[in-house]
Each structure stands twice: as C-alpha cells, then as structure tokens.
PDB file of C-alpha atoms in Angstrom:
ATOM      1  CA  UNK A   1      11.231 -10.874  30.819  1.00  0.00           C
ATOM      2  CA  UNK A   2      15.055 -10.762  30.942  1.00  0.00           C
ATOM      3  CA  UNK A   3      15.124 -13.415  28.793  1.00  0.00           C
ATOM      4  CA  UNK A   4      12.873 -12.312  26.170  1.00  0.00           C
ATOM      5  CA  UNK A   5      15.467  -9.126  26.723  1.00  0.00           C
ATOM      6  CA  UNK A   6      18.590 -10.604  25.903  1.00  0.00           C
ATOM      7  CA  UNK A   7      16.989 -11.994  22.871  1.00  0.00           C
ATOM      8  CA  UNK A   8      15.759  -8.731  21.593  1.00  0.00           C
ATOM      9  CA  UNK A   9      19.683  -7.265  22.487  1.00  0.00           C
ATOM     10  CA  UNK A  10      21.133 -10.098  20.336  1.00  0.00           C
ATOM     11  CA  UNK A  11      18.970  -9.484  17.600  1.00  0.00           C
ATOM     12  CA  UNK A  12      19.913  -5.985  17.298  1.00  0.00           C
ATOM     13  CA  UNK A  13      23.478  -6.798  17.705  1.00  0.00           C
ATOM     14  CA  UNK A  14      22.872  -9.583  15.167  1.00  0.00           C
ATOM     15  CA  UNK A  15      21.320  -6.949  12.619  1.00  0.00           C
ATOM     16  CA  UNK A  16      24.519  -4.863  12.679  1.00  0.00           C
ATOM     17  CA  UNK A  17      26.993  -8.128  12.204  1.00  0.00           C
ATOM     18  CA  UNK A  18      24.534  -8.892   9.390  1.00  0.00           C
ATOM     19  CA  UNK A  19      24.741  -5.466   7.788  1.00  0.00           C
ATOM     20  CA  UNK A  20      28.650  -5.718   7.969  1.00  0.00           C
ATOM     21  CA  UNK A  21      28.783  -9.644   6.791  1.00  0.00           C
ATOM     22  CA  UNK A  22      26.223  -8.795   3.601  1.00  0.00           C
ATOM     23  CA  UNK A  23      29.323  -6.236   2.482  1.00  0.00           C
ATOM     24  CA  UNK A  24      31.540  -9.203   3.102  1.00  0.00           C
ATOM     25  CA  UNK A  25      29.082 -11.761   1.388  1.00  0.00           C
ATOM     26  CA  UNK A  26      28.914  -9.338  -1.848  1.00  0.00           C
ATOM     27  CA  UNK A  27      32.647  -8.605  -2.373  1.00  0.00           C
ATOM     28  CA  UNK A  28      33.785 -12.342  -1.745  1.00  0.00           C
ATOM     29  CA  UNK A  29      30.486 -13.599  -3.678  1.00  0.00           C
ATOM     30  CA  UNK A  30      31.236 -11.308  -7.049  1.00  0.00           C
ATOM     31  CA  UNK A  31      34.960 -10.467  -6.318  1.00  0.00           C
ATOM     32  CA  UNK A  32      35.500 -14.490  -4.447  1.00  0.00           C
ATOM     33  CA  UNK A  33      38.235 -11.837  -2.289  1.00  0.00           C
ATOM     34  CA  UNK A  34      38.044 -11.103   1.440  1.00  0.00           C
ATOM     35  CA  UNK A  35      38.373  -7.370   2.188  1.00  0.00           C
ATOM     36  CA  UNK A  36      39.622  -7.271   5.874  1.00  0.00           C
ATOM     37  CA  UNK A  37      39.753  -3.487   5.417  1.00  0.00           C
ATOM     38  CA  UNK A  38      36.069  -3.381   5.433  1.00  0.00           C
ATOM     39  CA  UNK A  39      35.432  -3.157   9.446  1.00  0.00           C
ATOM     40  CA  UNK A  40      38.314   0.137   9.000  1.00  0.00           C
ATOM     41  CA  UNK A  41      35.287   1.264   6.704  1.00  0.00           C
ATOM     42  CA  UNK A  42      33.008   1.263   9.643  1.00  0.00           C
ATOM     43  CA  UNK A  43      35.187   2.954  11.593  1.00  0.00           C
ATOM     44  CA  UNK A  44      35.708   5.914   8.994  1.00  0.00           C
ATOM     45  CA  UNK A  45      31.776   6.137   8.710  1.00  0.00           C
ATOM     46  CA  UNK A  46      31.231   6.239  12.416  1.00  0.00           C
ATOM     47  CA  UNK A  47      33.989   9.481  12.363  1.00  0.00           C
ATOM     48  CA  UNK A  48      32.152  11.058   9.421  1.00  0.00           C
ATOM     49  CA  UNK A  49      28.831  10.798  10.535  1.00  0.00           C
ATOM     50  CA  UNK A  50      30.263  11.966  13.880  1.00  0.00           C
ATOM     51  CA  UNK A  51      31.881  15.177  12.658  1.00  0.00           C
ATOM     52  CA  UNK A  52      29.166  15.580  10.205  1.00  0.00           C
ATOM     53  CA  UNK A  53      26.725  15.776  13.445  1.00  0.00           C
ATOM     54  CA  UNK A  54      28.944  18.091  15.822  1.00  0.00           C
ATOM     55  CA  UNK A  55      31.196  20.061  14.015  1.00  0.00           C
ATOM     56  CA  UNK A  56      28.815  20.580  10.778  1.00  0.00           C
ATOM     57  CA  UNK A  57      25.485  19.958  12.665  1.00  0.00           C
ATOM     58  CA  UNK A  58      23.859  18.378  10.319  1.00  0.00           C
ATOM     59  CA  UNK A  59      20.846  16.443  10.873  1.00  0.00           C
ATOM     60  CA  UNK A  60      21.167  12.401  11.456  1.00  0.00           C
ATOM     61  CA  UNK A  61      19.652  11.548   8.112  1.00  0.00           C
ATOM     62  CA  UNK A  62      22.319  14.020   6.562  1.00  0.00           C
ATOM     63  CA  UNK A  63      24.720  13.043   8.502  1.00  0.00           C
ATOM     64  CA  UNK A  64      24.516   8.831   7.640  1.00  0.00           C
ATOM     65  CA  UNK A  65      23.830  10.088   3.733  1.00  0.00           C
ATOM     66  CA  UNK A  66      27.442  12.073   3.876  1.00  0.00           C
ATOM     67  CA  UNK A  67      28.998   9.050   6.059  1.00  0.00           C
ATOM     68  CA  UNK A  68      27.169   6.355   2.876  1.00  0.00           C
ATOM     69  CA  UNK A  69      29.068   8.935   0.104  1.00  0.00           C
ATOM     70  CA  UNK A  70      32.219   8.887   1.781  1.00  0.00           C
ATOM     71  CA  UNK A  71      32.906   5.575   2.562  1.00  0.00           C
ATOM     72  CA  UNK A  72      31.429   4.283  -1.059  1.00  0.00           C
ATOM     73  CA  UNK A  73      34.468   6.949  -2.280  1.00  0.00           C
ATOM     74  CA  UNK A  74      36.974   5.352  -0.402  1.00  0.00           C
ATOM     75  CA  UNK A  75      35.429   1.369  -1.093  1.00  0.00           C
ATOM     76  CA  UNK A  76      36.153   2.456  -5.014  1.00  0.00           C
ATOM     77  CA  UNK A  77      39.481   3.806  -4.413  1.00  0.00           C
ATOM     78  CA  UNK A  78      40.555   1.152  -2.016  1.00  0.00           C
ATOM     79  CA  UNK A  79      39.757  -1.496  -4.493  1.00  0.00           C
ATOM     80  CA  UNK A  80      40.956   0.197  -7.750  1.00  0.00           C
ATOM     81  CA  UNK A  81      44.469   1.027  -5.930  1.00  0.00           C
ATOM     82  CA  UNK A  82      44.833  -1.683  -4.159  1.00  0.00           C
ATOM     83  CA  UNK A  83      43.014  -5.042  -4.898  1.00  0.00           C
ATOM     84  CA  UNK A  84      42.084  -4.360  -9.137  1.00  0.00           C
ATOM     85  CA  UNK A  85      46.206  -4.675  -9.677  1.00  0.00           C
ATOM     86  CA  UNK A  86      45.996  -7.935  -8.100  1.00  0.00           C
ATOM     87  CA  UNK A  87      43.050  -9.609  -9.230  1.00  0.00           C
ATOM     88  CA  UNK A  88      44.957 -12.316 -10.765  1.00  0.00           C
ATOM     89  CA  UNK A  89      47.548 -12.800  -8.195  1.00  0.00           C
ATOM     90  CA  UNK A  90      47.562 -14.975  -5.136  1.00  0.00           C
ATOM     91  CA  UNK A  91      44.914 -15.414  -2.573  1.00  0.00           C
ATOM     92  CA  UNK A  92      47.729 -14.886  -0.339  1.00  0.00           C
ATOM     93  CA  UNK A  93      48.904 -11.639  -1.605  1.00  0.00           C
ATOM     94  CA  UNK A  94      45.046 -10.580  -1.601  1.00  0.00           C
ATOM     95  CA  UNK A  95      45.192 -11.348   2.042  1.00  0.00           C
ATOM     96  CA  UNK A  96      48.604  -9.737   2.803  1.00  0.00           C
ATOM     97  CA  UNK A  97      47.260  -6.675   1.210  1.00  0.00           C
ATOM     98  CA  UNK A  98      43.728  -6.402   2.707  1.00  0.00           C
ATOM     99  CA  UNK A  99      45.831  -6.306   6.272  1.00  0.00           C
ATOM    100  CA  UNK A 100      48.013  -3.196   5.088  1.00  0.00           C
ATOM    101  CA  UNK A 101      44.999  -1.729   4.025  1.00  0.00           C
ATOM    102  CA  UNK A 102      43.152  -2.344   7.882  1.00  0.00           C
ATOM    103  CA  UNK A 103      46.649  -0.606   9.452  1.00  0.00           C
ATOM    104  CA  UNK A 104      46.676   2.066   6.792  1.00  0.00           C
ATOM    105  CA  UNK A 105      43.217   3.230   7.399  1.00  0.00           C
ATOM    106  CA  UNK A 106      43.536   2.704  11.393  1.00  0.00           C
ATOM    107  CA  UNK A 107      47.127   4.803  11.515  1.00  0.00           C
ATOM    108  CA  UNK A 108      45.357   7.298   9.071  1.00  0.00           C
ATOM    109  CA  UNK A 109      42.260   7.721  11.417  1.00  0.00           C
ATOM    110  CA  UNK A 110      44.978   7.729  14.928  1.00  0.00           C
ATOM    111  CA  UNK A 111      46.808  10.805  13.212  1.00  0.00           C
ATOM    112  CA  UNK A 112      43.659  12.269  12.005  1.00  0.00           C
ATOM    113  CA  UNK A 113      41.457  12.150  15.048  1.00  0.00           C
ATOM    114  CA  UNK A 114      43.691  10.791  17.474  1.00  0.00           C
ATOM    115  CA  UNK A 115      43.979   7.702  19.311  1.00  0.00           C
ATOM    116  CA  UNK A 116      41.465   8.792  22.279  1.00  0.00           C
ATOM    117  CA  UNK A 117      38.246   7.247  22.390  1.00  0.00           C
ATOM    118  CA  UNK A 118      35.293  10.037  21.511  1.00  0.00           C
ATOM    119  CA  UNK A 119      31.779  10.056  22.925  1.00  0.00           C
ATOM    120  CA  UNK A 120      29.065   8.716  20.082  1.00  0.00           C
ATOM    121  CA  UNK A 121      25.324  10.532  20.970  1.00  0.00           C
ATOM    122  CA  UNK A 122      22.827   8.044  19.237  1.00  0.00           C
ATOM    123  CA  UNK A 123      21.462   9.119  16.423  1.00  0.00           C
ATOM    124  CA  UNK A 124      18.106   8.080  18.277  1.00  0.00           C
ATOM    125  CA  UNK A 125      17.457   8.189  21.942  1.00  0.00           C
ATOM    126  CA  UNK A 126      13.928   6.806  23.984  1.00  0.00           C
ATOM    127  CA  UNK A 127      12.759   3.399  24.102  1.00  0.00           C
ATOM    128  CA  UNK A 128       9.681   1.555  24.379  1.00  0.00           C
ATOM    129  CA  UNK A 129       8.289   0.363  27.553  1.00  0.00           C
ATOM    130  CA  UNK A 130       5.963  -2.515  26.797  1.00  0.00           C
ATOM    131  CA  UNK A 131       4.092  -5.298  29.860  1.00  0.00           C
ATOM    132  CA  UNK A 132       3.941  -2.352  32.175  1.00  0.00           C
ATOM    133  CA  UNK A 133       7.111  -1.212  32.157  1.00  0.00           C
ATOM    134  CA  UNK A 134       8.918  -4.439  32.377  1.00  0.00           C
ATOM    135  CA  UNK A 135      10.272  -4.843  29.333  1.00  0.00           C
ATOM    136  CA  UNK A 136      12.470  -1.839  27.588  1.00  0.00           C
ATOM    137  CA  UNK A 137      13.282  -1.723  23.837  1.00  0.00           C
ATOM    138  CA  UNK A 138      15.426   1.290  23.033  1.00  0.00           C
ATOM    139  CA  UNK A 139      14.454   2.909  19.696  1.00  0.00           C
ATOM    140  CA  UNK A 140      18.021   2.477  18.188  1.00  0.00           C
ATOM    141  CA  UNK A 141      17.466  -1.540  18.589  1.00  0.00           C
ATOM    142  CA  UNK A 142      14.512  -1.336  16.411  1.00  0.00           C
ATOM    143  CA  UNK A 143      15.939   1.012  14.076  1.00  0.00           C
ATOM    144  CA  UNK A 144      18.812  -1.167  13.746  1.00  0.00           C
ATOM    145  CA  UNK A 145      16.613  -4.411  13.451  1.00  0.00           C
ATOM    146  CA  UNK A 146      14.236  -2.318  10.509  1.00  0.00           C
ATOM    147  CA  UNK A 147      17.626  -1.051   8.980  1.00  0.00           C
ATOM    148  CA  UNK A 148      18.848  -4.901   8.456  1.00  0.00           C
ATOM    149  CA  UNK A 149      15.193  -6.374   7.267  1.00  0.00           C
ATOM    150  CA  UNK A 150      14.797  -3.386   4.852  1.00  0.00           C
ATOM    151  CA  UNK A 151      18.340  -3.386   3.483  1.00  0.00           C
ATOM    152  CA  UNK A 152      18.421  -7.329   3.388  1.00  0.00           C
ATOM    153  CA  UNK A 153      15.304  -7.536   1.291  1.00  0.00           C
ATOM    154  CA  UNK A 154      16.563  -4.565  -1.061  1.00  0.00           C
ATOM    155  CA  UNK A 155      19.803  -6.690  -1.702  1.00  0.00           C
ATOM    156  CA  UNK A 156      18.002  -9.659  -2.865  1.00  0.00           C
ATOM    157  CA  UNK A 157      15.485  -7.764  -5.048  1.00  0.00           C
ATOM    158  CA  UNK A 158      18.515  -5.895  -6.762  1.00  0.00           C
ATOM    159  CA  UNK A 159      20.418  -8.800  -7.084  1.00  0.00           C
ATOM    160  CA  UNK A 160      17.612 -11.319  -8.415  1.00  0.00           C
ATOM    161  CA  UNK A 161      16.114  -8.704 -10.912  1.00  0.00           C
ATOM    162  CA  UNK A 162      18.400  -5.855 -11.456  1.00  0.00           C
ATOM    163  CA  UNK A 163      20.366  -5.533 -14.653  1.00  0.00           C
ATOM    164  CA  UNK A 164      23.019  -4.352 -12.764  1.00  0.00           C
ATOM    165  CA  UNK A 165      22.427  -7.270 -10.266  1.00  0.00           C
ATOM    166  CA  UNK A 166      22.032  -9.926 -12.596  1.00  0.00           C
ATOM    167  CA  UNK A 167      25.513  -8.814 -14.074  1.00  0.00           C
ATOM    168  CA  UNK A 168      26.975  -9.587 -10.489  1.00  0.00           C
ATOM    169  CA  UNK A 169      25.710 -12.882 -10.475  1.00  0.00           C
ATOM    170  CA  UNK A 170      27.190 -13.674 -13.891  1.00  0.00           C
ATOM    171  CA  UNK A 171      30.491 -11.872 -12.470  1.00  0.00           C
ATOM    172  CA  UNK A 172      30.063 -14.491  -9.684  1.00  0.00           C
ATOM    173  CA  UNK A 173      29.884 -17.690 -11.479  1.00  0.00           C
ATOM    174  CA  UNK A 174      32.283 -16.569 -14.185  1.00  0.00           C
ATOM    175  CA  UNK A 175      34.214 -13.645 -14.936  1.00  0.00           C
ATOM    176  CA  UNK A 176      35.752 -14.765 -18.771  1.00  0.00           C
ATOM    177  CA  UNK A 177      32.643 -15.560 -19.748  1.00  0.00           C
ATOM    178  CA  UNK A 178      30.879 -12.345 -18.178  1.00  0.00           C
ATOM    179  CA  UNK A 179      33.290 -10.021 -20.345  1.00  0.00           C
ATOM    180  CA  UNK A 180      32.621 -12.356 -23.555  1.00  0.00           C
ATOM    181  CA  UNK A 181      28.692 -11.492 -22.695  1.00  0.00           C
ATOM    182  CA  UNK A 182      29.330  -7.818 -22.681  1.00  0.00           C
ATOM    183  CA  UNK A 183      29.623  -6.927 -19.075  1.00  0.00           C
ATOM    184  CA  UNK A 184      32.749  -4.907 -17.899  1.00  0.00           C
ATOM    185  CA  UNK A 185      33.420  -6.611 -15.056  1.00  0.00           C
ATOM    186  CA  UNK A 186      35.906  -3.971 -13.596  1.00  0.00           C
ATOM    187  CA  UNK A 187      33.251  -1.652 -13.583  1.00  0.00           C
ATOM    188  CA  UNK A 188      30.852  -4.423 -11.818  1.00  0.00           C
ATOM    189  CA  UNK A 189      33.334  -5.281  -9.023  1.00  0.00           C
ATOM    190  CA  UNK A 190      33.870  -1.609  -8.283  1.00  0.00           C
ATOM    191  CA  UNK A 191      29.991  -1.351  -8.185  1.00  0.00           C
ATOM    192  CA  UNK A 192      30.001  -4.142  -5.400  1.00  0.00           C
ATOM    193  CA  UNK A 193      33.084  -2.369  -3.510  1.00  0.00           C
ATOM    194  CA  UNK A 194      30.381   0.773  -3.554  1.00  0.00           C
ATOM    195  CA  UNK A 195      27.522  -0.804  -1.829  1.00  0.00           C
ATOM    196  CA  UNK A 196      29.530  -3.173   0.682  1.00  0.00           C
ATOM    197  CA  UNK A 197      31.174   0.388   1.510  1.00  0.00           C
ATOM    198  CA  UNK A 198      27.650   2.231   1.900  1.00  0.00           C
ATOM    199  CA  UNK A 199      26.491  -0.510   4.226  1.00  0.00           C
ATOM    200  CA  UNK A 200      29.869   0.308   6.271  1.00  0.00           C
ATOM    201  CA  UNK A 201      28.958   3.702   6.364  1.00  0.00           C
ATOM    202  CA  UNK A 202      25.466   2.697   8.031  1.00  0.00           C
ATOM    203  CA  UNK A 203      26.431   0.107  10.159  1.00  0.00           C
ATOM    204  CA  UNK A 204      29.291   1.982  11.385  1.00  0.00           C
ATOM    205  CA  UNK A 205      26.571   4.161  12.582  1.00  0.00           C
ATOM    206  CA  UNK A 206      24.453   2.069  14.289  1.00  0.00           C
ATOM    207  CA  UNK A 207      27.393   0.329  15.648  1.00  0.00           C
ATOM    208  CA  UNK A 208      28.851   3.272  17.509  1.00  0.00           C
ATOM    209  CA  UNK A 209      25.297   4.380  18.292  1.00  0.00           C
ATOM    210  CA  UNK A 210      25.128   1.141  20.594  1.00  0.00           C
ATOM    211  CA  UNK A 211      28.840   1.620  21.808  1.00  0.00           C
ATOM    212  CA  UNK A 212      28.339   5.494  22.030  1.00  0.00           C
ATOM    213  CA  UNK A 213      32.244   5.643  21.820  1.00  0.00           C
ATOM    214  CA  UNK A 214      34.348   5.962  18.600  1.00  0.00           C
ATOM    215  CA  UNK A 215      38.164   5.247  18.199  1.00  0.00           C
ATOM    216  CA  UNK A 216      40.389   4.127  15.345  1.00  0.00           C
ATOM    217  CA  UNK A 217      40.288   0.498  16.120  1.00  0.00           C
ATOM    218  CA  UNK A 218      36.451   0.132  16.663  1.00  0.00           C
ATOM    219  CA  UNK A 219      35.842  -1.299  13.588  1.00  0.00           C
ATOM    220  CA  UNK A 220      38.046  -4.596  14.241  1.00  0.00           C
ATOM    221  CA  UNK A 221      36.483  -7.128  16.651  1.00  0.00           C
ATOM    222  CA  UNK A 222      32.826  -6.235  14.336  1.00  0.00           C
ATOM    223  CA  UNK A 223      34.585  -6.665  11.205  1.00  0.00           C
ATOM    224  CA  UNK A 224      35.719  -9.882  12.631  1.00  0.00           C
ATOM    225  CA  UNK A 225      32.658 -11.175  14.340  1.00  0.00           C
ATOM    226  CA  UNK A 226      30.951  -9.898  10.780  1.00  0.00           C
ATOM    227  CA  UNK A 227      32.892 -11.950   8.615  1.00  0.00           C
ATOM    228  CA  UNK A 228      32.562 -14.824  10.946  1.00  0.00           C
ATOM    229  CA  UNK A 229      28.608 -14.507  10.576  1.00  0.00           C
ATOM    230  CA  UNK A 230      29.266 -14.416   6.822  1.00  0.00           C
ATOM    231  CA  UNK A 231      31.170 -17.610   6.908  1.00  0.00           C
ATOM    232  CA  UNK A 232      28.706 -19.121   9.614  1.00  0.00           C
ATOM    233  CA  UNK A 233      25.541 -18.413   7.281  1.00  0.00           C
ATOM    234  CA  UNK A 234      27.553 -19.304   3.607  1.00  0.00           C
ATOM    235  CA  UNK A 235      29.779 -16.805   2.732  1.00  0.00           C
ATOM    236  CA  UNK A 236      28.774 -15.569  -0.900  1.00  0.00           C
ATOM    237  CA  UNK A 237      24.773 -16.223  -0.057  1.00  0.00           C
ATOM    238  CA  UNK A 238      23.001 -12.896   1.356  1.00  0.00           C
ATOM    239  CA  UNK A 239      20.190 -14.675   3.169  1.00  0.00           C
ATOM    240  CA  UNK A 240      22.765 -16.804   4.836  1.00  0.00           C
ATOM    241  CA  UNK A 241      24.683 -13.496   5.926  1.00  0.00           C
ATOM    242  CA  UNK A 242      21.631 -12.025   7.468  1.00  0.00           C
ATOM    243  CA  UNK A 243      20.819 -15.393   8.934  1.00  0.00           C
ATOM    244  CA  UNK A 244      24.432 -15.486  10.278  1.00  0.00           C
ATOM    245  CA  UNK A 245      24.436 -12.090  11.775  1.00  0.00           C
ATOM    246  CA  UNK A 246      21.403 -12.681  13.937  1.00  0.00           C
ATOM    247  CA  UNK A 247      22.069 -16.119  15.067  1.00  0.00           C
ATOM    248  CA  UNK A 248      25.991 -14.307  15.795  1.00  0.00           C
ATOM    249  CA  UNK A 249      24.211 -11.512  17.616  1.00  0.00           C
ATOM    250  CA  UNK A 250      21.629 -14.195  19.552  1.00  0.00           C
ATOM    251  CA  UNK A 251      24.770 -16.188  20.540  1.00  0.00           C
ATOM    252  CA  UNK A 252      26.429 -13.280  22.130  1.00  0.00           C
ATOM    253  CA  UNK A 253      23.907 -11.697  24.268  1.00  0.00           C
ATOM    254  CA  UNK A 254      23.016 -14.753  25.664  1.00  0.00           C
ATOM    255  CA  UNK A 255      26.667 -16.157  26.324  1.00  0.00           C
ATOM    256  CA  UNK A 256      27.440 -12.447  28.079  1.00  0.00           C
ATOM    257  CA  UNK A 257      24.287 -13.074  30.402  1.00  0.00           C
ATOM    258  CA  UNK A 258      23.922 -16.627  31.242  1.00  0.00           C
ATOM    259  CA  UNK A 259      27.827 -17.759  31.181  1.00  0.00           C
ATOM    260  CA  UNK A 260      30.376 -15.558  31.041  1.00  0.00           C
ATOM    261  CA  UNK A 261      30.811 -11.820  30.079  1.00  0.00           C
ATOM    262  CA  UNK A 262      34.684 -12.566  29.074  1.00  0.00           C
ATOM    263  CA  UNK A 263      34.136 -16.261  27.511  1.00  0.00           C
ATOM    264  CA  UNK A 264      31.584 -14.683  25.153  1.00  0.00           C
ATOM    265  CA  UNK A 265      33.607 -13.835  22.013  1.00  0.00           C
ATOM    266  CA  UNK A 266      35.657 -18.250  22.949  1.00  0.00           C
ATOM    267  CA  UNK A 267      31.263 -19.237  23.088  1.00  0.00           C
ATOM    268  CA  UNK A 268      30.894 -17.214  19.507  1.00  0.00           C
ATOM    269  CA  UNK A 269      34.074 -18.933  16.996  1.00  0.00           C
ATOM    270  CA  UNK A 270      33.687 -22.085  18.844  1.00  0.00           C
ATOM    271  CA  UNK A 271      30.057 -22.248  17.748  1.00  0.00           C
ATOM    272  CA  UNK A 272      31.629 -21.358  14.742  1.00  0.00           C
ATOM    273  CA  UNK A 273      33.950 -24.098  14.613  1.00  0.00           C
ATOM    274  CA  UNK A 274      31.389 -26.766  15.781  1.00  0.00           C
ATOM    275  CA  UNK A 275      29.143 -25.540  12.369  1.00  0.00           C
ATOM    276  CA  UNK A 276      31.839 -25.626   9.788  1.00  0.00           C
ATOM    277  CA  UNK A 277      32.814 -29.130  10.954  1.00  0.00           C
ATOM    278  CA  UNK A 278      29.083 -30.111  10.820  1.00  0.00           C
ATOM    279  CA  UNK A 279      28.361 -28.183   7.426  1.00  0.00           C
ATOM    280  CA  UNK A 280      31.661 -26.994   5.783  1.00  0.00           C
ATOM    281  CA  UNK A 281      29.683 -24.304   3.887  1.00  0.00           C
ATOM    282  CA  UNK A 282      27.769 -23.151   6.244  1.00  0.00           C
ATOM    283  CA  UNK A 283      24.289 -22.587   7.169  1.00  0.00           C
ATOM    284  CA  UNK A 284      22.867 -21.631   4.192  1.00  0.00           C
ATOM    285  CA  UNK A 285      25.776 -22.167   1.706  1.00  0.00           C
ATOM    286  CA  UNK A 286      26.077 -24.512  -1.314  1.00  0.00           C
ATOM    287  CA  UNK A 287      29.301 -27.138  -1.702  1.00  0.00           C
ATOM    288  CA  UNK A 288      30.477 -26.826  -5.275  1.00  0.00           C
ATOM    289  CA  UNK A 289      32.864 -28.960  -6.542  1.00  0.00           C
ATOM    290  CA  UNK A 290      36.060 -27.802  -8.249  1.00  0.00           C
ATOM    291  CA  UNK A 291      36.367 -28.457 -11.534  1.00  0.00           C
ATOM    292  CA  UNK A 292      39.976 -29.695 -12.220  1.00  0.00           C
TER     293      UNK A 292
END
C-alpha cells in the first residue's frame, strides 16, 4: 500500500508540473520563446487567490476565477511590454529578458506581501480512505489529477478544431506565411500568453494548496521542474507536456521515498539528461530538420 501511495502522490504532483509545462509547451510551441517568468505567474495566482479567500472571502471557485483573470492580465502585459518588442531579436536577449522579468515580479511580490512565508488553507480538505483504511487519497490530489485530465483534453480539442486554435498551429509552423493568410499573429501570440497565464493562475493554486505555504519565490523550483517536464515530454507537443509532468511527478515521489529525500531534485534532471541523450526531442517530440 505505500507503494501504490507514492504513486498516487507523484501523479498529483505530476498533474501540477503538467499544468505549468502545457503553458510552457504553448508559448514556446506558437511563440518558439521560453518565458521563465511564467513560474513568477504561479506565484502571483497563489497570492490572489489567497487574498481573494481571506481578506475578500470569497468562495474557492471565485477565488481561482479572480486568480485565472489576473494573471491572464498580467501574461498580456508581460508579453506586449516586454517580449512583442523583441520578437525578432536574439534568443539570447529573449532569455536575458525573461530573467528580469522572474526578479521583477519576485521583488514586486517581496515589497507587496513581504518576504515571510504565509499559511495556504486548501481550497479542499478530506480524503478518501479506501482497503479499510489503508490507503488515504486526499481530495486535493484528485482534484488536481481531474484538473490536469480535463484541462489537457480541452487544450487539444481547442487546438485541433478551434479557429482560434488552428490559427496557433499555423502561427507555429510559420509566422510570414500566417499574416499573408490573414491571421494577426500579434493578436494570436497574446492569445497564447492568456491561456499559459490562466493555467498559472490554477496551478498556482493547487500548487500552494499541496505546500499550504506561499512566498515570493514559490513559483521557481515548479517553474523549473515544469519546464523540465516540457522538455522531457517534447517541448511544443501538449500530450508530451502532460506525459512529462506525470512521469516528472512519478520520478519524484518515488526518489524522495525509496532513495533520498535531498538527492531527489539530482534523480529528476539526471533522468532528464539520460532522455535527451537517448531521444534529443524528447518523449513525445518530433526532430525537424532546419532548413538552411
């Protein structure tokens, strides 16, 4: 039974890495940019939804929906002010910038709501007892699993049949000859900044509903371990995100229980490591050539 426990811990981990790496997956899939402010986006939807709860006392549901509005706000803004001026410049510069962001929107939160963590009440409490009491599944963990399945599937319905999806993937493979088509490809990109920044919002949520502490830098060491599932499962391929996430989250709870507790995080980017030397892509990812 501890076994089967661990597993059903790392999958609920797994499904809030994979709800973090399918915002990664979108923006570097449509945008082919990595937003390293995005796990700062979790953080400022785990301190809206918090406020929201205690000082506003709103209802949970309310509470994520204001948290979801917020942090789409500031994913729009972020990328209009700072990544739209650069879409033709540099990778590097891309990079540089996406790190100022991160430290802007950490400093901002420290002066805000101060650098002391604050206790996080899950938005759920209870659990499940199942085989006469021997096994214990808490009702966030299958929230958080549902959350991931339900938001996965949405993302490849609205991206396989949507207009607005099927603009994305024509964003994706090329931009010039998106705008020839008709599509405003600003617009489209912003549109993808929006939803990665929603999913923020709600994993930033579940996140600190696990943690039950919130502090300016909580967001990091997910957004890392995030975009590390993205790259693990093919970064720019949703299924391979969510597959990423999971395996990520598997990985974890079994390396903190059966080896080491502080080697857990070296076990995670060294499986890493082993899987992009094996299958440069990743998991689910597609080598294309470059065209020169």
């Amino acid at each position: 039974m501890e076994f089967l426990s661990y597993l059903i811990s790392g999958i609920s981990l797994g499904s809030v890495y994979a709800i973090i790496a399918l915002g990664y997956t979108m923006v570097y899939g449509i945008a082919k940019m990595l937003n390293f402010a995005h796990g700062d986006v979790i953080m400022v939807g785990g301190y809206i939804s918090l406020l929201s709860m205690t000082a506003l006392g709103l209802p949970w549901p309310v509470a994520v929906l204001l948290a979801m509005l917020v942090c789409t706000v500031l994913g729009v803004i972020i990328e209009g002010l700072a990544y739209r001026p650069l879409r033709s410049a540099p990778s590097l510069a891309v990079l540089i910038t996406a790190i100022g962001v991160s430290y802007f929107l950490q400093n901002s939160a420290q002066l805000l709501w101060g650098a002391s963590p604050m206790s996080y009440t899950p938005i759920v409490s209870g659990s499940v007892q199942m085989f006469g009491g021997r096994l214990s599944i808490s009702y966030v963990s299958l929230l958080t699993i549902a959350m991931c399945i339900v938001i996965m599937a949405g993302l490849t319905l609205f991206t396989g049949k949507s207009k607005l999806g099927k603009a994305m993937r024509a964003c994706s493979e090329d931009k010039g000859a998106a705008q020839l088509m008709g599509i405003n490809v600003n617009l489209t990109i912003s549109l993808t900044f929006a939803i990665g920044s929603a999913l923020a919002a709600i994993a930033g949520v579940l996140l600190c509903s696990f943690n039950t502490s919130l502090m300016p830098t909580t967001g990091s060491m997910p957004g890392i371990k995030a975009f590390t599932a993205a790259v693990f499962g093919g970064i720019g391929s949703i299924p391979g995100a969510f597959l990423g996430g999971i395996l990520l989250g598997i990985i974890e709870s079994l390396a903190k229980a059966y080896i080491s507790t502080q080697l857990a995080n070296s076990i995670v980017f060294a499986v890493l490591i082993i899987t992009l030397l094996v299958r440069p892509a990743g998991l689910l990812g597609k080598y294309v050539p470059e065209k020169v």
